[in-house]
Tab-separated table of C-alpha atoms in Angstrom:
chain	number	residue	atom	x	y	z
I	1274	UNK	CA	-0.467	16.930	17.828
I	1275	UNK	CA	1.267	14.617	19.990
I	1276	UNK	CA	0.386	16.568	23.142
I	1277	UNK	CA	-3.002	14.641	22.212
I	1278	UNK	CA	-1.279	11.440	22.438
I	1279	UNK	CA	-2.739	9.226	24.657
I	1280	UNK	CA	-1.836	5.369	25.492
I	1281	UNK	CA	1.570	3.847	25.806
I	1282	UNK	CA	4.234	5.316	23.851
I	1283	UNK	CA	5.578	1.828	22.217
I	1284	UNK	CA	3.222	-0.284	19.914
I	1285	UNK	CA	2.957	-3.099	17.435
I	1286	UNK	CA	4.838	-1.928	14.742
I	1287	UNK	CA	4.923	-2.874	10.728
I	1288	UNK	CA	7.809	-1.193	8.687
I	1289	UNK	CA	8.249	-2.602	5.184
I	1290	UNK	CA	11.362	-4.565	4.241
I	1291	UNK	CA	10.201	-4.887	0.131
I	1292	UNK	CA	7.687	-2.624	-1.566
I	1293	UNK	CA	7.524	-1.606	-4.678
I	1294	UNK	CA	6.949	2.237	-5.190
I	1295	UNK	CA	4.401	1.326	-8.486
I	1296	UNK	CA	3.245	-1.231	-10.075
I	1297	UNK	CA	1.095	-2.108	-13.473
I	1298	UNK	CA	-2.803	-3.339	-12.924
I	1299	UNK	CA	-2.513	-7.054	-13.726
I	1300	UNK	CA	0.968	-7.659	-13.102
I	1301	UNK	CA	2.643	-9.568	-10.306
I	1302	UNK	CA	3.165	-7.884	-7.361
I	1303	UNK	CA	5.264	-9.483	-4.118
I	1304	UNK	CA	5.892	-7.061	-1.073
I	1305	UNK	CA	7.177	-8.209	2.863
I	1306	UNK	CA	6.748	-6.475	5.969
I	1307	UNK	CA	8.153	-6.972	9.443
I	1308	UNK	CA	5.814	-6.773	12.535
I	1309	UNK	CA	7.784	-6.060	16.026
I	1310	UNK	CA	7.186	-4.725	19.018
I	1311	UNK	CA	4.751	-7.378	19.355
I	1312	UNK	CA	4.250	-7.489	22.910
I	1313	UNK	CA	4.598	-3.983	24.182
I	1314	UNK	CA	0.716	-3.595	25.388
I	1315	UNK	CA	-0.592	-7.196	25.087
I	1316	UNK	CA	0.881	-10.446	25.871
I	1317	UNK	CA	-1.854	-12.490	23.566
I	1318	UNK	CA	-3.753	-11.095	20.388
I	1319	UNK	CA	-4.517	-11.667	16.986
I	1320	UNK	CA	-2.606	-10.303	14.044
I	1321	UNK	CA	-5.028	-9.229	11.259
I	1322	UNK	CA	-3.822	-8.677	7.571
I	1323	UNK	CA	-5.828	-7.637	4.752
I	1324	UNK	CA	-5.063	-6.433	1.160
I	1325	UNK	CA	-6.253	-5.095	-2.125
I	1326	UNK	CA	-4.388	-7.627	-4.410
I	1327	UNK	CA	-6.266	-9.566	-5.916
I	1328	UNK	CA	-5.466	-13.217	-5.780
I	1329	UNK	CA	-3.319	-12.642	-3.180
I	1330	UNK	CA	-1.361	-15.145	-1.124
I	1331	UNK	CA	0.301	-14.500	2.591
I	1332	UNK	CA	3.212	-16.179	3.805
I	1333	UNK	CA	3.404	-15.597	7.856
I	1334	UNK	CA	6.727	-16.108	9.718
I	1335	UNK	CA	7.087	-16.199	13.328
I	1336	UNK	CA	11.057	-16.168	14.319
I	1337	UNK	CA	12.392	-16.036	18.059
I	1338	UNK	CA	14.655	-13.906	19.537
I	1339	UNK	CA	17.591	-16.077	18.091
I	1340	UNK	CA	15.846	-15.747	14.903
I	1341	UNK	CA	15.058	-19.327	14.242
I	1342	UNK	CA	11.832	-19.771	12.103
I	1343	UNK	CA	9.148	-20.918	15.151
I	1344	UNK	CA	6.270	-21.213	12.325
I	1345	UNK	CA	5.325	-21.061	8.947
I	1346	UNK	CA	1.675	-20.678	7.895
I	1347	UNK	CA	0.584	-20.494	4.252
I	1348	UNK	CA	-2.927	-19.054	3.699
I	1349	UNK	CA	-4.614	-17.479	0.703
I	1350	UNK	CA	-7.211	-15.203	0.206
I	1351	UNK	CA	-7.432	-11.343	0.748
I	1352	UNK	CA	-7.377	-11.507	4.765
I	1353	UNK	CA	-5.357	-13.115	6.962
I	1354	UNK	CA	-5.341	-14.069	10.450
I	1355	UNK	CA	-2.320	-15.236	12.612
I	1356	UNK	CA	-2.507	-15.632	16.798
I	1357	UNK	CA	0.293	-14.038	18.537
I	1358	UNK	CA	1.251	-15.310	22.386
I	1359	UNK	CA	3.850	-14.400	24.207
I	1360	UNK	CA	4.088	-18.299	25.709
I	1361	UNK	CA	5.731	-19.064	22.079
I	1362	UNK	CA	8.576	-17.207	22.596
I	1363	UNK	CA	7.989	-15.272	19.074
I	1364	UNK	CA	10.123	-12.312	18.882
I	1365	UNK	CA	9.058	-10.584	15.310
I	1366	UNK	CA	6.979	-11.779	12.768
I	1367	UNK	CA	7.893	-11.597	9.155
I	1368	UNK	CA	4.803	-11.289	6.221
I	1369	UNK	CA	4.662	-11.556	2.837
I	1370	UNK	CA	1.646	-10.921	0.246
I	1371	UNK	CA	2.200	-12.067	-3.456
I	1372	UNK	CA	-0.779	-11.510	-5.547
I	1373	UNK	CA	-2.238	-9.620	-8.769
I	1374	UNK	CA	-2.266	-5.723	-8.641
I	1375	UNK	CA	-5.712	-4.714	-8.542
I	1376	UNK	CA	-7.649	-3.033	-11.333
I	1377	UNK	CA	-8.339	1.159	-10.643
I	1378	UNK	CA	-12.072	2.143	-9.367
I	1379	UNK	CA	-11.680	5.883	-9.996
I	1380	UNK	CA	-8.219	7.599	-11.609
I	1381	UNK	CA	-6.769	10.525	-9.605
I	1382	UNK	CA	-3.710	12.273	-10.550
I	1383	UNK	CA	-3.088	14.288	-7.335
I	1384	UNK	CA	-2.472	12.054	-5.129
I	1385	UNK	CA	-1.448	9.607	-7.218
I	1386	UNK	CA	-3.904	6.319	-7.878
I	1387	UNK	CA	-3.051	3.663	-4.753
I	1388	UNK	CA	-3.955	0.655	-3.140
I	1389	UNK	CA	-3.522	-1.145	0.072
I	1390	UNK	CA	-0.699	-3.548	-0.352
I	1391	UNK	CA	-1.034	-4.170	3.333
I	1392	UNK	CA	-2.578	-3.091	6.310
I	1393	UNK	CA	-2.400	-5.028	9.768
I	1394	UNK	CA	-4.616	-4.476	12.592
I	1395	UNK	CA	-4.334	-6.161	16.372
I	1396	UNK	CA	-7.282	-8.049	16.930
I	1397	UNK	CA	-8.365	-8.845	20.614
I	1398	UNK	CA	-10.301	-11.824	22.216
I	1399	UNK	CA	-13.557	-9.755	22.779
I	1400	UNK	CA	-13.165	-8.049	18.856
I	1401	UNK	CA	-11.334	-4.473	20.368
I	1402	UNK	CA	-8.822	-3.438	17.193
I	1403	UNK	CA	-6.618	-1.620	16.764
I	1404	UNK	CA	-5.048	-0.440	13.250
I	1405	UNK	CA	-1.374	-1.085	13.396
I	1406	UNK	CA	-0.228	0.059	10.040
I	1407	UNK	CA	-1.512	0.597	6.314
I	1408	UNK	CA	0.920	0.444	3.489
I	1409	UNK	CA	-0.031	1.403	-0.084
I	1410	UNK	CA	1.535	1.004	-3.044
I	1411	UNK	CA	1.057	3.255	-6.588
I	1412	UNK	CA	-0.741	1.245	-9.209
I	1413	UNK	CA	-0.674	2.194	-13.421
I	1414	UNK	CA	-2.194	0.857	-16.630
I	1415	UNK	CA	0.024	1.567	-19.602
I	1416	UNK	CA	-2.586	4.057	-20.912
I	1417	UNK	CA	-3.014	6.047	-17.540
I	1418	UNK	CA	1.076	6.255	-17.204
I	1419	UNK	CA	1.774	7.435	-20.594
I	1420	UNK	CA	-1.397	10.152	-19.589
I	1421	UNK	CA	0.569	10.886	-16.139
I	1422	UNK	CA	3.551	11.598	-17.906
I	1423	UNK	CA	2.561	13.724	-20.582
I	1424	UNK	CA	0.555	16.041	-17.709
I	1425	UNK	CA	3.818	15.680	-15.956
I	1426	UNK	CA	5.409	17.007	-18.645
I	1427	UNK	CA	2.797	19.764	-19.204
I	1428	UNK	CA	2.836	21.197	-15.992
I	1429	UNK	CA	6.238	21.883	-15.861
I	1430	UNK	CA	6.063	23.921	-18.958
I	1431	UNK	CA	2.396	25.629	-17.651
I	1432	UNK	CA	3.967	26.365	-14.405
I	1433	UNK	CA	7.031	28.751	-16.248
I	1434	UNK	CA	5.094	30.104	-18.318
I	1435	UNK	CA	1.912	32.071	-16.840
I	1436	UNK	CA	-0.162	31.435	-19.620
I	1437	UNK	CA	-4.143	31.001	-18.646
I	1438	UNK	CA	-4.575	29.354	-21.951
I	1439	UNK	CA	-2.382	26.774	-21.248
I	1440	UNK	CA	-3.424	26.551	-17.836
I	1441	UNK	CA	-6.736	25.823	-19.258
I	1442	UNK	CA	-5.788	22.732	-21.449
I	1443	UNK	CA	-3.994	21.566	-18.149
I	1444	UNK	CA	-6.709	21.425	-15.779
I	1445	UNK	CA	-8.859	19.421	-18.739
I	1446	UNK	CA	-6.439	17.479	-19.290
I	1447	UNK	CA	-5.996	16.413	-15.446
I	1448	UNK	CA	-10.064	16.020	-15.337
I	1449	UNK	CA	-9.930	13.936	-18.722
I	1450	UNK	CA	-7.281	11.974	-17.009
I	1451	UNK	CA	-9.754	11.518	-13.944
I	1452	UNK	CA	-12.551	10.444	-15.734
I	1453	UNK	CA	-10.161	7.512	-17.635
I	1454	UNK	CA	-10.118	9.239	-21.269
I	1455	UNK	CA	-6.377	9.183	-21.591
I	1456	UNK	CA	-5.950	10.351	-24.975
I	1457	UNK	CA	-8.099	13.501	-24.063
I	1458	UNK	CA	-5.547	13.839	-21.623
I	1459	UNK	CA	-2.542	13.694	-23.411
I	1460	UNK	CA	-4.110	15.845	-26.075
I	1461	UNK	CA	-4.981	18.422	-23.563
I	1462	UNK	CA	-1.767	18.015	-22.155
I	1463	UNK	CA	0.197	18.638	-25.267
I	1464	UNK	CA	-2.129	21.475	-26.305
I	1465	UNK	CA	-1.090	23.127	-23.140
I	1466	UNK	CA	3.082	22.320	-23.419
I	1467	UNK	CA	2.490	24.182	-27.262
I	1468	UNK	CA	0.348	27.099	-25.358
């Protein structure tokens, strides 16, 4: 694949200094990222953030080589926008996203139900973009956990024991899981772990 590689080697990067693994729909949810390599292709552009949270607020840093705090913007809402110039002397650029962990559209237990905590793009004058990063987070209601962990639990015992029967009660309980009727699930899942 990265004989297909085409474009400089070095980009705008985004690696994540805090985020949580999981986190419950509803609850509080805080996560930072730091963006470098800022200036690698272009020497002005526009830093683009968007996210799934809902109420979310974004707190953009812009710190100098010496890592003194050049600005501070504040700005809520689930997109963001933040010009980058070279002129400033910014170095790396530090953002964080509080807001509420979004509700689940559609369950899926392989992979995992997720959201976009983050994801930056670099925006230039003229509208080219290009996506820098996306980072996702797990998100759980109590119901769908305690359904995650019973299949959990399940499939380690189907997997042993070669049973088609139990097999069986697995797969319905991953598709009762999928359609959101959790204690179908767990039913299933236990019927299966007896089996």
């Amino acid at each position: 694949c990265s004989a297909l590689f085409t474009g400089p080697a070095a980009a705008v990067q985004s690696e994540p200094t805090d985020l949580p693994e999981e986190s419950e729909v509803g609850s509080d949810f805080e996560a930072t990222f730091e963006v470098t390599e800022l200036f690698d292709e272009f020497e002005r552009w526009t830093l683009v953030s968007s996210t799934e949270l809902e109420n979310a607020t974004w707190t953009i840093r812009q710190y100098n080589q010496a890592d003194d705090e050049l600005s501070r913007e504040d700005i809520d809402g689930q997109n963001a926008t933040q010009s980058v110039d070279i002129d400033d002397g910014t170095a790396r650029i530090e953002v964080r996203v509080t807001g509420t962990t979004p509700e689940i559209e559609s369950f899926s237990y392989d992979p995992p139900d997720r959201f976009t905590a983050a994801a930056f793009t670099l925006e230039r004058e003229g509208g080219t973009e290009q996506p820098v990063d996306s980072h996702e987070s797990h998100h759980f209601t109590q119901e769908s956990d305690d359904a995650r962990n019973a299949i959990d639990n399940a499939r380690d015992a189907v997997e042993g024991s070669g049973s088609d029967e139990a097999q069986s009660s697995l797969d319905s309980s991953i598709s009762a899981y999928e359609s959101g009727n959790f204690e179908n699930a767990i039913n299933n899942a236990e019927r299966a772990q007896g089996e």
